[in-house]
């Protein structure tokens, strides 16, 4: 699960962070894997697939993933085939897709860390709708409480409130760099106003959907 030492940790995170679109909604998601399986797990917020009221219809063919290509500002698209499996949490804003048709897209592995709080700077990467370039944005954060992160960076602009600027970040992975390797530590799903806070799910909560 370790990353290649020659890769910059931001580059690795960029390559596993994807845009996701359905007829109901759009947002961000990340590819994760485990040492004992060849499956690739695409993890996102459930409302990025179903809409904010969780009431959208969804079939495999409705989901398109935009995967960044190595060293290029272009994307490869994956439309789910009938063998891919979708898991939607009944009580949490989490969705996991086991993607079967990913062999033509190179996606690096990233180590996983199960924490609820620790004194370590983190960052998340996502595709906010306010970013017209859709190139992806990194935001640096710190844990301040149980499954809550906060940023010192302003999230609002002179003509746009923070909620509008952050729309689309849902489903972003939260990462911490340890010994120059990025570790996945959580999934961002909600802006918690005020004070520039975000709610995240930790690894145990995400794993509970598959157990």
PDB file of C-alpha atoms in Angstrom:
ATOM      1  CA  UNK A   1       0.000   0.000   0.000  1.00  0.00           C
ATOM      2  CA  UNK A   2       3.015   2.355   0.185  1.00  0.00           C
ATOM      3  CA  UNK A   3       3.436   5.005  -2.471  1.00  0.00           C
ATOM      4  CA  UNK A   4       6.343   5.323  -4.846  1.00  0.00           C
ATOM      5  CA  UNK A   5       8.991   7.574  -3.341  1.00  0.00           C
ATOM      6  CA  UNK A   6       9.540   9.377  -6.637  1.00  0.00           C
ATOM      7  CA  UNK A   7       5.936  10.598  -6.745  1.00  0.00           C
ATOM      8  CA  UNK A   8       4.999  13.864  -5.130  1.00  0.00           C
ATOM      9  CA  UNK A   9       2.264  13.305  -2.565  1.00  0.00           C
ATOM     10  CA  UNK A  10       0.074  15.974  -4.154  1.00  0.00           C
ATOM     11  CA  UNK A  11       0.387  14.221  -7.509  1.00  0.00           C
ATOM     12  CA  UNK A  12      -0.709  10.924  -5.978  1.00  0.00           C
ATOM     13  CA  UNK A  13      -3.759  12.503  -4.358  1.00  0.00           C
ATOM     14  CA  UNK A  14      -4.582  14.263  -7.622  1.00  0.00           C
ATOM     15  CA  UNK A  15      -4.592  10.939  -9.480  1.00  0.00           C
ATOM     16  CA  UNK A  16      -7.045   9.232  -7.115  1.00  0.00           C
ATOM     17  CA  UNK A  17      -9.385  12.230  -6.801  1.00  0.00           C
ATOM     18  CA  UNK A  18     -12.122  12.259  -9.427  1.00  0.00           C
ATOM     19  CA  UNK A  19     -15.186  14.177 -10.450  1.00  0.00           C
ATOM     20  CA  UNK A  20     -18.412  12.203 -10.383  1.00  0.00           C
ATOM     21  CA  UNK A  21     -21.576  13.080 -12.272  1.00  0.00           C
ATOM     22  CA  UNK A  22     -25.067  11.591 -12.363  1.00  0.00           C
ATOM     23  CA  UNK A  23     -28.370  12.992 -13.622  1.00  0.00           C
ATOM     24  CA  UNK A  24     -29.136  13.875  -9.978  1.00  0.00           C
ATOM     25  CA  UNK A  25     -25.964  15.592  -8.806  1.00  0.00           C
ATOM     26  CA  UNK A  26     -22.210  15.982  -9.145  1.00  0.00           C
ATOM     27  CA  UNK A  27     -19.270  16.238  -6.801  1.00  0.00           C
ATOM     28  CA  UNK A  28     -15.958  14.681  -5.856  1.00  0.00           C
ATOM     29  CA  UNK A  29     -14.871  11.165  -4.945  1.00  0.00           C
ATOM     30  CA  UNK A  30     -11.719   9.137  -4.446  1.00  0.00           C
ATOM     31  CA  UNK A  31     -10.372   5.734  -5.426  1.00  0.00           C
ATOM     32  CA  UNK A  32      -9.162   3.526  -2.580  1.00  0.00           C
ATOM     33  CA  UNK A  33      -7.934  -0.050  -2.499  1.00  0.00           C
ATOM     34  CA  UNK A  34      -6.954  -2.697   0.022  1.00  0.00           C
ATOM     35  CA  UNK A  35      -3.857  -4.961   0.059  1.00  0.00           C
ATOM     36  CA  UNK A  36      -5.911  -8.170  -0.134  1.00  0.00           C
ATOM     37  CA  UNK A  37      -8.076  -7.275  -3.125  1.00  0.00           C
ATOM     38  CA  UNK A  38      -7.715  -6.216  -6.747  1.00  0.00           C
ATOM     39  CA  UNK A  39     -10.954  -4.266  -6.516  1.00  0.00           C
ATOM     40  CA  UNK A  40     -10.957  -0.491  -6.723  1.00  0.00           C
ATOM     41  CA  UNK A  41     -13.362   1.253  -4.389  1.00  0.00           C
ATOM     42  CA  UNK A  42     -14.727   4.632  -5.404  1.00  0.00           C
ATOM     43  CA  UNK A  43     -15.844   6.445  -2.262  1.00  0.00           C
ATOM     44  CA  UNK A  44     -17.974   9.582  -2.254  1.00  0.00           C
ATOM     45  CA  UNK A  45     -20.797  11.307  -0.414  1.00  0.00           C
ATOM     46  CA  UNK A  46     -24.149   9.689  -1.106  1.00  0.00           C
ATOM     47  CA  UNK A  47     -25.736  13.010  -2.039  1.00  0.00           C
ATOM     48  CA  UNK A  48     -23.187  13.362  -4.871  1.00  0.00           C
ATOM     49  CA  UNK A  49     -25.003  10.457  -6.531  1.00  0.00           C
ATOM     50  CA  UNK A  50     -28.620  10.866  -5.425  1.00  0.00           C
ATOM     51  CA  UNK A  51     -28.960  14.606  -4.828  1.00  0.00           C
ATOM     52  CA  UNK A  52     -29.185  16.482  -1.532  1.00  0.00           C
ATOM     53  CA  UNK A  53     -32.561  14.967  -0.645  1.00  0.00           C
ATOM     54  CA  UNK A  54     -31.299  11.425  -1.406  1.00  0.00           C
ATOM     55  CA  UNK A  55     -34.341  10.883  -3.619  1.00  0.00           C
ATOM     56  CA  UNK A  56     -32.829  10.481  -7.097  1.00  0.00           C
ATOM     57  CA  UNK A  57     -33.088   7.307  -9.155  1.00  0.00           C
ATOM     58  CA  UNK A  58     -29.766   5.674  -9.941  1.00  0.00           C
ATOM     59  CA  UNK A  59     -28.504   2.927 -12.208  1.00  0.00           C
ATOM     60  CA  UNK A  60     -24.938   1.933 -13.014  1.00  0.00           C
ATOM     61  CA  UNK A  61     -25.074   3.522 -16.459  1.00  0.00           C
ATOM     62  CA  UNK A  62     -26.062   6.871 -14.903  1.00  0.00           C
ATOM     63  CA  UNK A  63     -22.705   7.295 -13.116  1.00  0.00           C
ATOM     64  CA  UNK A  64     -19.707   8.802 -14.883  1.00  0.00           C
ATOM     65  CA  UNK A  65     -16.297   9.135 -13.231  1.00  0.00           C
ATOM     66  CA  UNK A  66     -13.751  11.622 -14.571  1.00  0.00           C
ATOM     67  CA  UNK A  67     -10.293  10.294 -13.673  1.00  0.00           C
ATOM     68  CA  UNK A  68      -7.273  12.608 -14.052  1.00  0.00           C
ATOM     69  CA  UNK A  69      -4.608  11.274 -16.371  1.00  0.00           C
ATOM     70  CA  UNK A  70      -0.968  11.298 -15.286  1.00  0.00           C
ATOM     71  CA  UNK A  71       0.821  14.620 -15.875  1.00  0.00           C
ATOM     72  CA  UNK A  72      -2.047  15.976 -17.967  1.00  0.00           C
ATOM     73  CA  UNK A  73      -4.902  18.358 -17.307  1.00  0.00           C
ATOM     74  CA  UNK A  74      -7.306  16.004 -19.066  1.00  0.00           C
ATOM     75  CA  UNK A  75      -9.538  13.215 -17.844  1.00  0.00           C
ATOM     76  CA  UNK A  76     -10.348   9.645 -18.734  1.00  0.00           C
ATOM     77  CA  UNK A  77     -14.010   8.776 -18.261  1.00  0.00           C
ATOM     78  CA  UNK A  78     -15.413   5.626 -16.689  1.00  0.00           C
ATOM     79  CA  UNK A  79     -19.087   4.818 -17.113  1.00  0.00           C
ATOM     80  CA  UNK A  80     -20.008   1.993 -14.792  1.00  0.00           C
ATOM     81  CA  UNK A  81     -20.775  -1.367 -16.358  1.00  0.00           C
ATOM     82  CA  UNK A  82     -23.316  -3.847 -15.025  1.00  0.00           C
ATOM     83  CA  UNK A  83     -20.650  -5.698 -12.988  1.00  0.00           C
ATOM     84  CA  UNK A  84     -19.846  -2.671 -10.820  1.00  0.00           C
ATOM     85  CA  UNK A  85     -21.582  -2.694  -7.448  1.00  0.00           C
ATOM     86  CA  UNK A  86     -23.053   0.332  -5.660  1.00  0.00           C
ATOM     87  CA  UNK A  87     -23.415   0.454  -1.869  1.00  0.00           C
ATOM     88  CA  UNK A  88     -25.437   3.279  -0.297  1.00  0.00           C
ATOM     89  CA  UNK A  89     -25.478   3.781   3.461  1.00  0.00           C
ATOM     90  CA  UNK A  90     -28.943   3.899   4.992  1.00  0.00           C
ATOM     91  CA  UNK A  91     -28.003   6.274   7.810  1.00  0.00           C
ATOM     92  CA  UNK A  92     -24.779   8.043   6.707  1.00  0.00           C
ATOM     93  CA  UNK A  93     -23.983  10.242   3.713  1.00  0.00           C
ATOM     94  CA  UNK A  94     -21.602   7.651   2.266  1.00  0.00           C
ATOM     95  CA  UNK A  95     -21.592   5.765  -1.026  1.00  0.00           C
ATOM     96  CA  UNK A  96     -19.082   3.145  -2.167  1.00  0.00           C
ATOM     97  CA  UNK A  97     -18.823   1.813  -5.701  1.00  0.00           C
ATOM     98  CA  UNK A  98     -16.790  -1.305  -6.451  1.00  0.00           C
ATOM     99  CA  UNK A  99     -15.614  -0.433  -9.975  1.00  0.00           C
ATOM    100  CA  UNK A 100     -15.027  -3.449 -12.197  1.00  0.00           C
ATOM    101  CA  UNK A 101     -14.035  -1.713 -15.444  1.00  0.00           C
ATOM    102  CA  UNK A 102     -10.957   0.264 -14.468  1.00  0.00           C
ATOM    103  CA  UNK A 103      -8.129  -1.784 -16.031  1.00  0.00           C
ATOM    104  CA  UNK A 104      -7.301   0.865 -18.635  1.00  0.00           C
ATOM    105  CA  UNK A 105      -6.894   3.615 -16.017  1.00  0.00           C
ATOM    106  CA  UNK A 106      -3.787   3.669 -13.818  1.00  0.00           C
ATOM    107  CA  UNK A 107      -4.786   4.477 -10.240  1.00  0.00           C
ATOM    108  CA  UNK A 108      -2.114   4.428  -7.498  1.00  0.00           C
ATOM    109  CA  UNK A 109      -2.655   2.845  -4.105  1.00  0.00           C
ATOM    110  CA  UNK A 110      -2.620   5.032  -1.022  1.00  0.00           C
ATOM    111  CA  UNK A 111      -2.274   3.918   2.626  1.00  0.00           C
ATOM    112  CA  UNK A 112      -5.261   4.265   4.958  1.00  0.00           C
ATOM    113  CA  UNK A 113      -5.266   5.594   8.518  1.00  0.00           C
ATOM    114  CA  UNK A 114      -8.217   5.179  10.887  1.00  0.00           C
ATOM    115  CA  UNK A 115      -8.338   8.247  13.146  1.00  0.00           C
ATOM    116  CA  UNK A 116     -11.031  10.478  14.612  1.00  0.00           C
ATOM    117  CA  UNK A 117      -8.696  13.249  15.680  1.00  0.00           C
ATOM    118  CA  UNK A 118      -4.951  13.861  15.726  1.00  0.00           C
ATOM    119  CA  UNK A 119      -2.531  16.767  15.812  1.00  0.00           C
ATOM    120  CA  UNK A 120      -1.423  16.733  12.236  1.00  0.00           C
ATOM    121  CA  UNK A 121      -2.022  19.137   9.375  1.00  0.00           C
ATOM    122  CA  UNK A 122      -4.195  17.665   6.648  1.00  0.00           C
ATOM    123  CA  UNK A 123      -5.543  18.703   3.287  1.00  0.00           C
ATOM    124  CA  UNK A 124      -8.370  17.752   0.994  1.00  0.00           C
ATOM    125  CA  UNK A 125      -8.710  17.977  -2.752  1.00  0.00           C
ATOM    126  CA  UNK A 126     -11.910  18.386  -4.703  1.00  0.00           C
ATOM    127  CA  UNK A 127     -13.789  19.862  -7.613  1.00  0.00           C
ATOM    128  CA  UNK A 128     -15.886  22.784  -6.375  1.00  0.00           C
ATOM    129  CA  UNK A 129     -18.501  23.990  -8.819  1.00  0.00           C
ATOM    130  CA  UNK A 130     -17.196  27.548  -8.419  1.00  0.00           C
ATOM    131  CA  UNK A 131     -13.909  26.536 -10.061  1.00  0.00           C
ATOM    132  CA  UNK A 132     -14.727  27.000 -13.728  1.00  0.00           C
ATOM    133  CA  UNK A 133     -11.441  25.417 -14.812  1.00  0.00           C
ATOM    134  CA  UNK A 134     -12.383  22.137 -13.068  1.00  0.00           C
ATOM    135  CA  UNK A 135      -8.681  21.545 -12.521  1.00  0.00           C
ATOM    136  CA  UNK A 136      -9.139  20.629  -8.845  1.00  0.00           C
ATOM    137  CA  UNK A 137      -8.396  22.574  -5.671  1.00  0.00           C
ATOM    138  CA  UNK A 138      -6.370  21.706  -2.537  1.00  0.00           C
ATOM    139  CA  UNK A 139      -7.493  23.099   0.843  1.00  0.00           C
ATOM    140  CA  UNK A 140      -5.326  22.771   3.971  1.00  0.00           C
ATOM    141  CA  UNK A 141      -7.120  21.927   7.211  1.00  0.00           C
ATOM    142  CA  UNK A 142      -6.541  20.879  10.819  1.00  0.00           C
ATOM    143  CA  UNK A 143      -8.516  18.544  13.053  1.00  0.00           C
ATOM    144  CA  UNK A 144     -10.310  20.536  15.741  1.00  0.00           C
ATOM    145  CA  UNK A 145     -12.693  17.944  17.128  1.00  0.00           C
ATOM    146  CA  UNK A 146     -14.053  14.460  16.625  1.00  0.00           C
ATOM    147  CA  UNK A 147     -14.404  14.094  12.831  1.00  0.00           C
ATOM    148  CA  UNK A 148     -14.368  17.865  12.243  1.00  0.00           C
ATOM    149  CA  UNK A 149     -11.666  19.745  10.329  1.00  0.00           C
ATOM    150  CA  UNK A 150     -11.233  23.472   9.910  1.00  0.00           C
ATOM    151  CA  UNK A 151      -9.277  25.747   7.606  1.00  0.00           C
ATOM    152  CA  UNK A 152      -7.749  29.169   8.179  1.00  0.00           C
ATOM    153  CA  UNK A 153      -8.180  29.994   4.507  1.00  0.00           C
ATOM    154  CA  UNK A 154     -11.145  32.193   3.636  1.00  0.00           C
ATOM    155  CA  UNK A 155     -13.873  30.216   1.913  1.00  0.00           C
ATOM    156  CA  UNK A 156     -15.930  33.197   0.868  1.00  0.00           C
ATOM    157  CA  UNK A 157     -15.192  35.842  -1.766  1.00  0.00           C
ATOM    158  CA  UNK A 158     -16.420  39.398  -2.086  1.00  0.00           C
ATOM    159  CA  UNK A 159     -19.428  38.299  -4.124  1.00  0.00           C
ATOM    160  CA  UNK A 160     -19.944  34.645  -3.156  1.00  0.00           C
ATOM    161  CA  UNK A 161     -20.718  33.078   0.210  1.00  0.00           C
ATOM    162  CA  UNK A 162     -18.675  30.142   1.490  1.00  0.00           C
ATOM    163  CA  UNK A 163     -21.484  27.628   0.975  1.00  0.00           C
ATOM    164  CA  UNK A 164     -21.615  28.386  -2.763  1.00  0.00           C
ATOM    165  CA  UNK A 165     -17.834  28.302  -3.122  1.00  0.00           C
ATOM    166  CA  UNK A 166     -17.635  24.924  -1.358  1.00  0.00           C
ATOM    167  CA  UNK A 167     -20.440  23.260  -3.294  1.00  0.00           C
ATOM    168  CA  UNK A 168     -18.845  20.299  -5.079  1.00  0.00           C
ATOM    169  CA  UNK A 169     -16.211  19.580  -2.425  1.00  0.00           C
ATOM    170  CA  UNK A 170     -18.453  16.884  -0.919  1.00  0.00           C
ATOM    171  CA  UNK A 171     -16.874  13.479  -1.399  1.00  0.00           C
ATOM    172  CA  UNK A 172     -13.328  14.827  -1.178  1.00  0.00           C
ATOM    173  CA  UNK A 173     -10.755  12.705   0.589  1.00  0.00           C
ATOM    174  CA  UNK A 174      -8.921  14.169   3.573  1.00  0.00           C
ATOM    175  CA  UNK A 175      -5.221  13.297   3.650  1.00  0.00           C
ATOM    176  CA  UNK A 176      -2.266  13.692   5.978  1.00  0.00           C
ATOM    177  CA  UNK A 177       1.359  13.448   4.872  1.00  0.00           C
ATOM    178  CA  UNK A 178       3.486  11.228   7.122  1.00  0.00           C
ATOM    179  CA  UNK A 179       7.137  10.560   6.207  1.00  0.00           C
ATOM    180  CA  UNK A 180       6.402  12.066   2.787  1.00  0.00           C
ATOM    181  CA  UNK A 181       3.600   9.583   2.067  1.00  0.00           C
ATOM    182  CA  UNK A 182      -0.035  10.741   1.896  1.00  0.00           C
ATOM    183  CA  UNK A 183      -2.461   8.797   4.083  1.00  0.00           C
ATOM    184  CA  UNK A 184      -6.209   8.807   3.648  1.00  0.00           C
ATOM    185  CA  UNK A 185      -7.814   9.816   6.959  1.00  0.00           C
ATOM    186  CA  UNK A 186     -11.399  10.751   6.124  1.00  0.00           C
ATOM    187  CA  UNK A 187     -14.171  11.641   3.688  1.00  0.00           C
ATOM    188  CA  UNK A 188     -15.533  15.169   3.623  1.00  0.00           C
ATOM    189  CA  UNK A 189     -19.300  15.415   3.256  1.00  0.00           C
ATOM    190  CA  UNK A 190     -20.591  18.703   4.692  1.00  0.00           C
ATOM    191  CA  UNK A 191     -19.642  22.316   5.319  1.00  0.00           C
ATOM    192  CA  UNK A 192     -20.284  23.071   8.983  1.00  0.00           C
ATOM    193  CA  UNK A 193     -20.849  26.807   9.217  1.00  0.00           C
ATOM    194  CA  UNK A 194     -19.692  29.034  10.763  1.00  0.00           C
ATOM    195  CA  UNK A 195     -15.937  28.996  11.505  1.00  0.00           C
ATOM    196  CA  UNK A 196     -14.871  27.327   8.248  1.00  0.00           C
ATOM    197  CA  UNK A 197     -15.443  23.806   9.511  1.00  0.00           C
ATOM    198  CA  UNK A 198     -16.229  20.616   7.626  1.00  0.00           C
ATOM    199  CA  UNK A 199     -17.718  17.350   8.828  1.00  0.00           C
ATOM    200  CA  UNK A 200     -15.898  14.204   7.742  1.00  0.00           C
ATOM    201  CA  UNK A 201     -16.333  10.451   8.095  1.00  0.00           C
ATOM    202  CA  UNK A 202     -13.443   8.362   9.363  1.00  0.00           C
ATOM    203  CA  UNK A 203     -12.275   5.058   7.932  1.00  0.00           C
ATOM    204  CA  UNK A 204     -14.259   2.926  10.395  1.00  0.00           C
ATOM    205  CA  UNK A 205     -17.487   4.636   9.375  1.00  0.00           C
ATOM    206  CA  UNK A 206     -16.692   4.086   5.707  1.00  0.00           C
ATOM    207  CA  UNK A 207     -15.754   0.431   6.238  1.00  0.00           C
ATOM    208  CA  UNK A 208     -19.028  -0.185   8.088  1.00  0.00           C
ATOM    209  CA  UNK A 209     -20.871   0.108   4.769  1.00  0.00           C
ATOM    210  CA  UNK A 210     -19.116  -3.009   3.450  1.00  0.00           C
ATOM    211  CA  UNK A 211     -19.414  -5.173   6.572  1.00  0.00           C
TER     212      UNK A 211
END
